[in-house]
Amino acid sequence: MRVEQALSIADLQQAARRRLPPGIYGYVHGGSEDQSSLRANREAYDRWRFVPRPLVDVSSRALSVTLLGRHYAAPLGISPMGVAGLCGFDGDVAMAAAAREAGVPFVLSAASTTPLERVVQAYPDLWYQGYLPARGDIVEPLLQRVWAAGVRVLVVTVDVPIASVRENELRNGFSIPLRLGPRLVWGGLCRPTWMVSTFARTLLRHGMPHFENFTATRGGPIISAAKGDHRAGRAAMTWREIAWIREKWQGRLLVKGILHAADAGKARAIGLDGIFVSNHGGRQLDGALASLDALPAIAEAASGMTVLLDGGARRGTDVLKAMALGAHAVFVGRPAMYGLAAGGRRGVLHALRLLSREIDVDLALLGCPDVAQLGPHHLCRADTPAVGAQPAARLHGDTHDLLSERLIEESK
């Protein structure tokens, strides 16, 4: 099947499952422990329903947004996803090039296997995401390298003080760094197309991939332990270090992995430019609050900052719900990786175009001609009676709004 024949992100997911070795697909698709946070991210969208308004002129629709001073074609972005080169040849460059063509932001993961300087050539305005330790002697040279490469937006992921336990990956023999055990090797042999077009091609063109962007210097190969330990020092990271980075970094600065309104208040006090509301796609603390459930309280506490949502979006309707609840844009990780596995750069671009097309159609059906006009009045809770449904803005008595009000109060 040509990748452009996929009608939805779910179609791309199935194409990726058929193409990737089970261990690598499990890494992309799965979460931590019992994967309850992973499920919660999807279930959160189902708790909201639209309140459409007909007889509105929607003959033209506006999808564009301005984020951090830059204009983008749609309220979408690609979240950082590590070792994308395992899903498709030159995966980091492919995703960057697709995002640039689609006119949306792309965040390069620190766990990428292509030197950021080469990825910047494919998309000069990409954002860089760092897993940073509480060590200025390591962070400052990295900041200098990232700035010298032309990157002006830095995203610091703060919800990975230590690695989570991902049992589905362990059962499939997958780990990072990769260990070439029987399960992983057999899984590769069962996917000969992937073996030739991705794995063998990578070895022939670039040699064994390395962790290229954790620090200012090149890391170790992905099949052995990194030089030192790229996770060392993260457990000591506090808001004090974020404030220090704010002083050192001249560009835009965001933190990723915020679920509490009080933390949004701290980010604003430090002078950060934005927040990613995220539970790491259900890949870190299992049982954590769904990103969408955390969004309304954080959006209110982060007034004046750019608020981005990451977690669980698979449809244009998901994007509209998140924006109605306070997000300025929605970033996707797995949908981009599914597209990469299914069809390289073309697959990633198709994933973005599918979501953009759905946003456009859904805006018209909702009776809202511009994403900038989305608000809580376009939603009601799923358990609200259909007759005389109250918009989300008026539903202050349910559990969700009580939680939101408490979190906002604590942030003051």
Short mmCIF file of C-alpha atoms in Angstrom, two decimals:
data_model
loop_
_atom_site.label_atom_id
_atom_site.label_comp_id
_atom_site.label_asym_id
_atom_site.label_seq_id
_atom_site.Cartn_x
_atom_site.Cartn_y
_atom_site.Cartn_z
CA MET A 1 0.00 0.00 0.00
CA ARG A 2 1.27 3.46 -0.88
CA VAL A 3 1.64 5.51 2.26
CA GLU A 4 -0.64 8.19 0.81
CA GLN A 5 -3.48 5.66 0.75
CA ALA A 6 -3.63 5.65 4.55
CA LEU A 7 -6.84 7.37 5.59
CA SER A 8 -5.98 7.98 9.23
CA ILE A 9 -3.22 7.86 11.81
CA ALA A 10 -4.60 4.45 12.81
CA ASP A 11 -3.89 3.22 9.26
CA LEU A 12 -0.32 4.47 9.52
CA GLN A 13 0.01 2.75 12.89
CA GLN A 14 -0.96 -0.59 11.36
CA ALA A 15 1.45 -0.05 8.48
CA ALA A 16 4.23 0.67 10.99
CA ARG A 17 3.38 -2.47 12.98
CA ARG A 18 3.67 -4.59 9.84
CA ARG A 19 6.97 -3.02 8.80
CA LEU A 20 8.91 -2.68 12.05
CA PRO A 21 10.49 -5.48 14.09
CA PRO A 22 8.28 -6.19 17.13
CA GLY A 23 10.83 -4.83 19.58
CA ILE A 24 11.12 -1.48 17.81
CA TYR A 25 7.38 -1.20 17.24
CA GLY A 26 6.85 -1.91 20.94
CA TYR A 27 9.28 0.87 21.82
CA VAL A 28 7.39 3.37 19.67
CA HIS A 29 3.87 2.26 20.56
CA GLY A 30 4.13 1.27 24.21
CA GLY A 31 4.31 2.95 27.60
CA SER A 32 5.62 2.17 31.05
CA GLU A 33 4.56 -0.52 33.52
CA ASP A 34 0.80 -1.24 33.12
CA GLN A 35 0.49 1.52 30.48
CA SER A 36 -2.39 3.17 32.35
CA SER A 37 -1.10 6.68 31.61
CA LEU A 38 -0.86 5.76 27.95
CA ARG A 39 -4.53 4.73 27.93
CA ALA A 40 -5.54 7.73 30.03
CA ASN A 41 -4.22 10.13 27.41
CA ARG A 42 -6.62 8.72 24.83
CA GLU A 43 -9.56 8.33 27.23
CA ALA A 44 -9.31 11.97 28.26
CA TYR A 45 -10.42 13.14 24.81
CA ASP A 46 -13.52 10.96 24.98
CA ARG A 47 -14.71 12.80 28.09
CA TRP A 48 -15.44 15.88 26.00
CA ARG A 49 -18.07 16.47 23.33
CA PHE A 50 -18.44 19.31 20.85
CA VAL A 51 -21.29 21.81 20.88
CA PRO A 52 -21.48 22.75 17.17
CA ARG A 53 -23.03 26.00 16.02
CA PRO A 54 -24.55 25.87 12.52
CA LEU A 55 -25.37 28.81 10.23
CA VAL A 56 -21.92 30.32 10.66
CA ASP A 57 -19.95 31.36 7.58
CA VAL A 58 -17.20 28.73 7.37
CA SER A 59 -16.59 29.05 3.64
CA SER A 60 -12.96 29.75 4.48
CA ARG A 61 -11.05 28.47 7.51
CA ALA A 62 -7.88 29.67 9.21
CA LEU A 63 -5.59 27.01 10.68
CA SER A 64 -2.43 29.05 11.14
CA VAL A 65 -0.96 29.95 14.53
CA THR A 66 1.90 32.03 15.85
CA LEU A 67 4.14 30.28 18.37
CA LEU A 68 7.09 31.99 20.04
CA GLY A 69 7.02 34.76 17.47
CA ARG A 70 6.99 32.50 14.42
CA HIS A 71 4.09 31.82 12.04
CA TYR A 72 3.10 28.19 11.38
CA ALA A 73 0.62 26.73 8.90
CA ALA A 74 -1.30 24.60 11.43
CA PRO A 75 -1.59 24.21 15.21
CA LEU A 76 0.56 21.08 15.06
CA GLY A 77 4.14 20.11 15.82
CA ILE A 78 6.34 17.02 16.05
CA SER A 79 7.36 16.07 19.58
CA PRO A 80 10.87 14.82 20.33
CA MET A 81 11.20 11.06 19.82
CA GLY A 82 14.52 9.30 20.40
CA VAL A 83 16.35 6.98 17.99
CA ALA A 84 14.06 7.81 15.08
CA GLY A 85 16.69 6.29 12.81
CA LEU A 86 15.50 2.86 13.94
CA CYS A 87 12.09 3.52 12.40
CA GLY A 88 13.24 4.86 9.07
CA PHE A 89 16.48 5.64 7.27
CA ASP A 90 17.89 9.01 8.32
CA GLY A 91 14.82 9.37 10.51
CA ASP A 92 15.77 12.63 12.22
CA VAL A 93 16.40 14.37 8.90
CA ALA A 94 13.25 12.85 7.37
CA MET A 95 11.03 14.16 10.18
CA ALA A 96 12.67 17.58 10.12
CA ALA A 97 12.24 17.88 6.35
CA ALA A 98 8.59 16.79 6.53
CA ALA A 99 7.83 19.30 9.28
CA ARG A 100 9.47 22.07 7.30
CA GLU A 101 7.44 21.20 4.20
CA ALA A 102 4.23 21.08 6.23
CA GLY A 103 5.05 24.41 7.86
CA VAL A 104 4.96 23.17 11.47
CA PRO A 105 7.58 23.03 14.25
CA PHE A 106 9.82 20.03 14.83
CA VAL A 107 11.62 19.26 18.11
CA LEU A 108 14.85 17.28 17.73
CA SER A 109 15.36 14.81 20.57
CA ALA A 110 18.59 14.71 22.53
CA ALA A 111 18.38 10.94 22.02
CA SER A 112 18.75 11.38 18.26
CA THR A 113 21.38 9.61 16.17
CA THR A 114 22.08 12.35 13.60
CA PRO A 115 24.33 15.30 14.50
CA LEU A 116 22.05 18.26 15.12
CA GLU A 117 24.16 20.36 12.75
CA ARG A 118 23.11 18.11 9.86
CA VAL A 119 19.45 18.07 10.91
CA VAL A 120 19.51 21.88 11.05
CA GLN A 121 20.42 21.88 7.36
CA ALA A 122 17.11 20.14 6.67
CA TYR A 123 15.14 22.53 8.91
CA PRO A 124 17.08 25.63 10.06
CA ASP A 125 14.31 26.65 12.50
CA LEU A 126 14.00 23.36 14.38
CA TRP A 127 13.77 23.27 18.18
CA TYR A 128 16.17 21.24 20.34
CA GLN A 129 15.03 19.14 23.30
CA GLY A 130 17.54 18.35 26.03
CA TYR A 131 17.78 15.82 28.83
CA LEU A 132 19.96 17.96 31.04
CA PRO A 133 21.81 17.07 34.24
CA ALA A 134 22.25 19.42 37.16
CA ARG A 135 25.83 20.09 36.06
CA GLY A 136 26.80 23.42 34.57
CA ASP A 137 30.08 22.05 33.24
CA ILE A 138 28.09 19.71 30.95
CA VAL A 139 25.12 21.95 30.16
CA GLU A 140 26.95 25.16 29.27
CA PRO A 141 29.07 23.66 26.43
CA LEU A 142 25.92 21.99 25.07
CA LEU A 143 24.07 25.30 25.07
CA GLN A 144 26.95 26.85 23.18
CA ARG A 145 26.92 24.06 20.61
CA VAL A 146 23.14 24.29 20.12
CA TRP A 147 23.28 28.07 19.73
CA ALA A 148 26.21 27.87 17.29
CA ALA A 149 24.16 25.46 15.16
CA GLY A 150 21.51 28.14 14.76
CA VAL A 151 18.89 26.71 17.11
CA ARG A 152 16.93 29.38 18.93
CA VAL A 153 14.30 27.36 20.82
CA LEU A 154 15.40 25.10 23.67
CA VAL A 155 13.03 22.59 25.28
CA VAL A 156 14.17 21.05 28.58
CA THR A 157 12.43 17.78 29.44
CA VAL A 158 11.96 17.67 33.21
CA ASP A 159 9.91 14.51 33.83
CA VAL A 160 12.74 11.98 33.42
CA PRO A 161 14.86 12.21 36.58
CA ILE A 162 15.51 8.49 36.11
CA ALA A 163 14.42 5.99 33.47
CA SER A 164 11.04 4.34 33.89
CA VAL A 165 10.40 0.61 33.72
CA ARG A 166 8.93 -0.33 30.36
CA GLU A 167 8.11 -3.99 30.69
CA ASN A 168 6.79 -4.35 27.14
CA GLU A 169 10.22 -3.33 25.82
CA LEU A 170 12.01 -5.76 28.12
CA ARG A 171 9.77 -8.61 27.00
CA ASN A 172 10.64 -7.81 23.38
CA GLY A 173 14.35 -7.71 24.10
CA PHE A 174 14.52 -3.97 23.41
CA SER A 175 16.60 -1.52 25.39
CA ILE A 176 18.54 1.68 24.90
CA PRO A 177 21.43 1.21 24.38
CA LEU A 178 20.45 -1.67 22.11
CA ARG A 179 21.47 -5.17 23.13
CA LEU A 180 21.59 -7.50 20.16
CA GLY A 181 19.92 -10.43 21.90
CA PRO A 182 18.00 -13.29 20.26
CA ARG A 183 14.59 -11.62 20.38
CA LEU A 184 15.78 -8.39 18.83
CA VAL A 185 17.83 -10.12 16.14
CA TRP A 186 15.03 -12.53 15.25
CA GLY A 187 12.57 -9.66 15.10
CA GLY A 188 14.80 -7.91 12.57
CA LEU A 189 15.17 -11.01 10.45
CA CYS A 190 11.36 -11.33 10.35
CA ARG A 191 11.17 -7.87 8.75
CA PRO A 192 13.49 -8.16 5.73
CA THR A 193 12.28 -4.90 4.17
CA TRP A 194 13.22 -3.02 7.32
CA MET A 195 16.53 -4.88 7.51
CA VAL A 196 17.50 -3.77 4.01
CA SER A 197 15.95 -0.31 3.70
CA THR A 198 16.65 0.94 7.23
CA PHE A 199 19.21 -1.08 9.16
CA ALA A 200 21.60 -2.19 6.41
CA ARG A 201 21.28 1.10 4.54
CA THR A 202 22.16 3.02 7.69
CA LEU A 203 25.25 0.89 8.32
CA LEU A 204 26.43 1.29 4.72
CA ARG A 205 25.86 5.04 4.54
CA HIS A 206 26.67 6.22 8.05
CA GLY A 207 28.14 3.33 9.99
CA MET A 208 26.89 2.30 13.41
CA PRO A 209 24.63 5.07 14.79
CA HIS A 210 25.83 6.99 17.82
CA PHE A 211 24.03 9.13 20.37
CA GLU A 212 25.02 12.41 18.80
CA ASN A 213 23.27 15.14 20.74
CA PHE A 214 23.07 14.44 24.46
CA THR A 215 26.04 16.68 25.21
CA ALA A 216 28.47 18.97 23.41
CA THR A 217 30.50 15.96 22.28
CA ARG A 218 29.57 12.80 20.45
CA GLY A 219 28.18 10.00 22.58
CA GLY A 220 28.72 6.27 22.30
CA PRO A 221 27.21 3.89 19.75
CA ILE A 222 23.62 2.80 20.26
CA ILE A 223 24.68 -0.82 20.79
CA SER A 224 26.81 -0.08 23.83
CA ALA A 225 26.69 2.12 26.88
CA ALA A 226 27.05 5.82 26.21
CA LYS A 227 30.25 7.56 27.22
CA GLY A 228 29.78 8.01 30.92
CA ASP A 229 26.05 7.86 31.54
CA HIS A 230 23.80 10.30 29.69
CA ARG A 231 21.20 9.93 32.46
CA ALA A 232 23.60 10.87 35.27
CA GLY A 233 22.75 14.03 37.15
CA ARG A 234 19.13 14.40 36.07
CA ALA A 235 17.78 13.28 39.44
CA ALA A 236 19.36 16.37 41.02
CA MET A 237 17.73 18.81 38.58
CA THR A 238 15.57 21.48 40.28
CA TRP A 239 14.00 24.83 39.40
CA ARG A 240 17.27 26.40 40.50
CA GLU A 241 19.03 24.82 37.52
CA ILE A 242 16.22 25.87 35.18
CA ALA A 243 16.66 29.46 36.39
CA TRP A 244 20.40 29.17 35.73
CA ILE A 245 19.71 27.91 32.19
CA ARG A 246 17.33 30.86 31.70
CA GLU A 247 20.22 33.21 32.50
CA LYS A 248 22.60 31.44 30.12
CA TRP A 249 20.27 30.79 27.17
CA GLN A 250 19.57 33.78 24.93
CA GLY A 251 16.77 32.18 22.91
CA ARG A 252 13.32 30.90 23.72
CA LEU A 253 13.14 28.45 26.62
CA LEU A 254 10.41 25.93 27.44
CA VAL A 255 10.04 23.07 29.88
CA LYS A 256 8.37 19.81 28.90
CA GLY A 257 6.65 17.47 31.32
CA ILE A 258 4.48 19.82 33.42
CA LEU A 259 1.18 18.51 34.87
CA HIS A 260 0.62 20.80 37.88
CA ALA A 261 -0.58 24.40 37.73
CA ALA A 262 1.81 25.41 40.52
CA ASP A 263 4.74 24.40 38.32
CA ALA A 264 3.37 26.58 35.53
CA GLY A 265 3.46 29.47 37.98
CA LYS A 266 7.09 28.73 38.80
CA ALA A 267 7.99 28.60 35.11
CA ARG A 268 6.36 31.96 34.54
CA ALA A 269 8.13 33.50 37.54
CA ILE A 270 11.51 32.35 36.21
CA GLY A 271 10.78 33.96 32.85
CA LEU A 272 10.30 30.90 30.67
CA ASP A 273 8.59 31.37 27.32
CA GLY A 274 6.42 28.28 27.31
CA ILE A 275 5.33 24.94 28.71
CA PHE A 276 4.68 21.52 27.27
CA VAL A 277 1.81 19.98 29.20
CA SER A 278 2.86 16.35 28.99
CA ASN A 279 3.09 13.04 30.85
CA HIS A 280 5.78 11.91 28.39
CA GLY A 281 3.26 10.03 26.30
CA GLY A 282 2.62 7.61 29.15
CA ARG A 283 6.26 6.53 29.05
CA GLN A 284 7.37 7.72 32.51
CA LEU A 285 5.27 7.69 35.71
CA ASP A 286 2.48 5.19 35.15
CA GLY A 287 -0.80 6.37 36.62
CA ALA A 288 0.04 10.02 36.03
CA LEU A 289 -2.64 12.53 35.14
CA ALA A 290 -3.55 12.62 31.45
CA SER A 291 -2.09 15.62 29.66
CA LEU A 292 -5.50 16.86 28.50
CA ASP A 293 -6.92 16.63 32.04
CA ALA A 294 -4.07 18.79 33.35
CA LEU A 295 -4.38 21.37 30.58
CA PRO A 296 -7.17 23.76 31.72
CA ALA A 297 -5.64 24.58 35.10
CA ILE A 298 -2.15 24.97 33.62
CA ALA A 299 -3.40 27.16 30.78
CA GLU A 300 -4.94 29.55 33.29
CA ALA A 301 -1.89 29.58 35.57
CA ALA A 302 0.44 30.10 32.58
CA SER A 303 -1.31 33.19 31.27
CA GLY A 304 0.98 35.04 28.87
CA MET A 305 3.11 31.99 28.12
CA THR A 306 2.94 29.61 25.17
CA VAL A 307 1.10 26.45 26.25
CA LEU A 308 1.64 23.34 24.16
CA LEU A 309 0.02 19.95 24.66
CA ASP A 310 1.76 16.62 24.09
CA GLY A 311 0.03 13.31 24.59
CA GLY A 312 -2.53 11.09 22.92
CA ALA A 313 -3.70 13.18 19.97
CA ARG A 314 -4.62 11.03 16.97
CA ARG A 315 -7.33 13.06 15.24
CA GLY A 316 -8.05 16.61 14.20
CA THR A 317 -10.90 16.59 16.71
CA ASP A 318 -8.35 15.91 19.46
CA VAL A 319 -6.42 19.01 18.43
CA LEU A 320 -9.57 21.14 18.47
CA LYS A 321 -10.54 19.89 21.94
CA ALA A 322 -7.09 20.67 23.31
CA MET A 323 -7.13 24.16 21.83
CA ALA A 324 -10.60 24.80 23.17
CA LEU A 325 -9.26 23.92 26.63
CA GLY A 326 -6.33 26.31 26.41
CA ALA A 327 -3.53 24.88 24.27
CA HIS A 328 -1.95 27.06 21.59
CA ALA A 329 -0.90 23.99 19.59
CA VAL A 330 -0.71 20.20 19.90
CA PHE A 331 2.45 18.20 19.32
CA VAL A 332 2.45 14.55 18.26
CA GLY A 333 5.18 11.93 18.62
CA ARG A 334 3.87 8.47 17.78
CA PRO A 335 1.83 9.59 14.73
CA ALA A 336 5.02 11.03 13.20
CA MET A 337 6.97 7.86 14.00
CA TYR A 338 4.23 5.69 12.49
CA GLY A 339 4.44 7.75 9.33
CA LEU A 340 8.24 7.51 9.32
CA ALA A 341 8.13 3.73 9.63
CA ALA A 342 5.44 3.44 6.97
CA GLY A 343 6.99 5.70 4.36
CA GLY A 344 9.96 7.77 5.48
CA ARG A 345 9.71 11.52 4.91
CA ARG A 346 6.59 11.04 2.76
CA GLY A 347 4.95 9.09 5.56
CA VAL A 348 5.64 11.78 8.16
CA LEU A 349 4.35 14.45 5.80
CA HIS A 350 1.23 12.40 5.12
CA ALA A 351 0.59 12.06 8.87
CA LEU A 352 0.79 15.83 9.28
CA ARG A 353 -1.42 16.43 6.26
CA LEU A 354 -4.02 13.95 7.53
CA LEU A 355 -4.26 15.81 10.82
CA SER A 356 -4.31 19.22 9.12
CA ARG A 357 -7.06 18.12 6.77
CA GLU A 358 -9.13 16.79 9.66
CA ILE A 359 -8.67 20.05 11.58
CA ASP A 360 -9.89 21.99 8.54
CA VAL A 361 -12.99 19.81 8.04
CA ASP A 362 -13.80 19.66 11.75
CA LEU A 363 -13.60 23.45 12.11
CA ALA A 364 -16.27 23.80 9.44
CA LEU A 365 -18.50 21.17 11.03
CA LEU A 366 -18.09 22.82 14.42
CA GLY A 367 -19.07 26.21 13.05
CA CYS A 368 -15.75 27.84 13.94
CA PRO A 369 -13.87 29.40 11.01
CA ASP A 370 -10.61 30.11 12.86
CA VAL A 371 -8.63 28.05 15.38
CA ALA A 372 -7.96 31.30 17.25
CA GLN A 373 -11.69 31.44 18.11
CA LEU A 374 -11.77 28.03 19.80
CA GLY A 375 -12.75 28.10 23.46
CA PRO A 376 -14.49 26.15 26.21
CA HIS A 377 -17.87 27.28 24.86
CA HIS A 378 -17.32 24.80 22.01
CA LEU A 379 -17.27 21.84 24.43
CA CYS A 380 -19.35 20.08 27.03
CA ARG A 381 -18.60 17.08 29.17
CA ALA A 382 -19.60 13.72 27.70
CA ASP A 383 -21.83 12.99 30.70
CA THR A 384 -23.79 16.24 30.19
CA PRO A 385 -27.34 15.64 28.89
CA ALA A 386 -27.63 16.36 25.18
CA VAL A 387 -30.66 18.62 25.68
CA GLY A 388 -29.64 21.96 27.20
CA ALA A 389 -25.98 20.91 27.32
CA GLN A 390 -23.85 23.34 29.27
CA PRO A 391 -20.59 24.49 27.70
CA ALA A 392 -17.37 23.46 29.40
CA ALA A 393 -16.88 26.98 30.71
CA ARG A 394 -20.00 26.62 32.89
CA LEU A 395 -19.33 23.19 34.31
CA HIS A 396 -17.72 24.18 37.60
CA GLY A 397 -19.25 21.45 39.72
CA ASP A 398 -17.62 18.32 38.36
CA THR A 399 -14.48 16.65 39.60
CA HIS A 400 -12.32 17.96 36.77
CA ASP A 401 -13.13 21.61 37.47
CA LEU A 402 -12.72 21.21 41.22
CA LEU A 403 -9.26 19.81 40.59
CA SER A 404 -8.48 22.65 38.19
CA GLU A 405 -9.57 25.29 40.69
CA ARG A 406 -7.47 23.71 43.45
CA LEU A 407 -4.36 23.54 41.27
CA ILE A 408 -4.78 27.16 40.17
CA GLU A 409 -5.16 28.29 43.78
CA GLU A 410 -2.01 26.41 44.79
CA SER A 411 -0.06 28.09 41.99
CA LYS A 412 -0.79 31.60 43.30
#
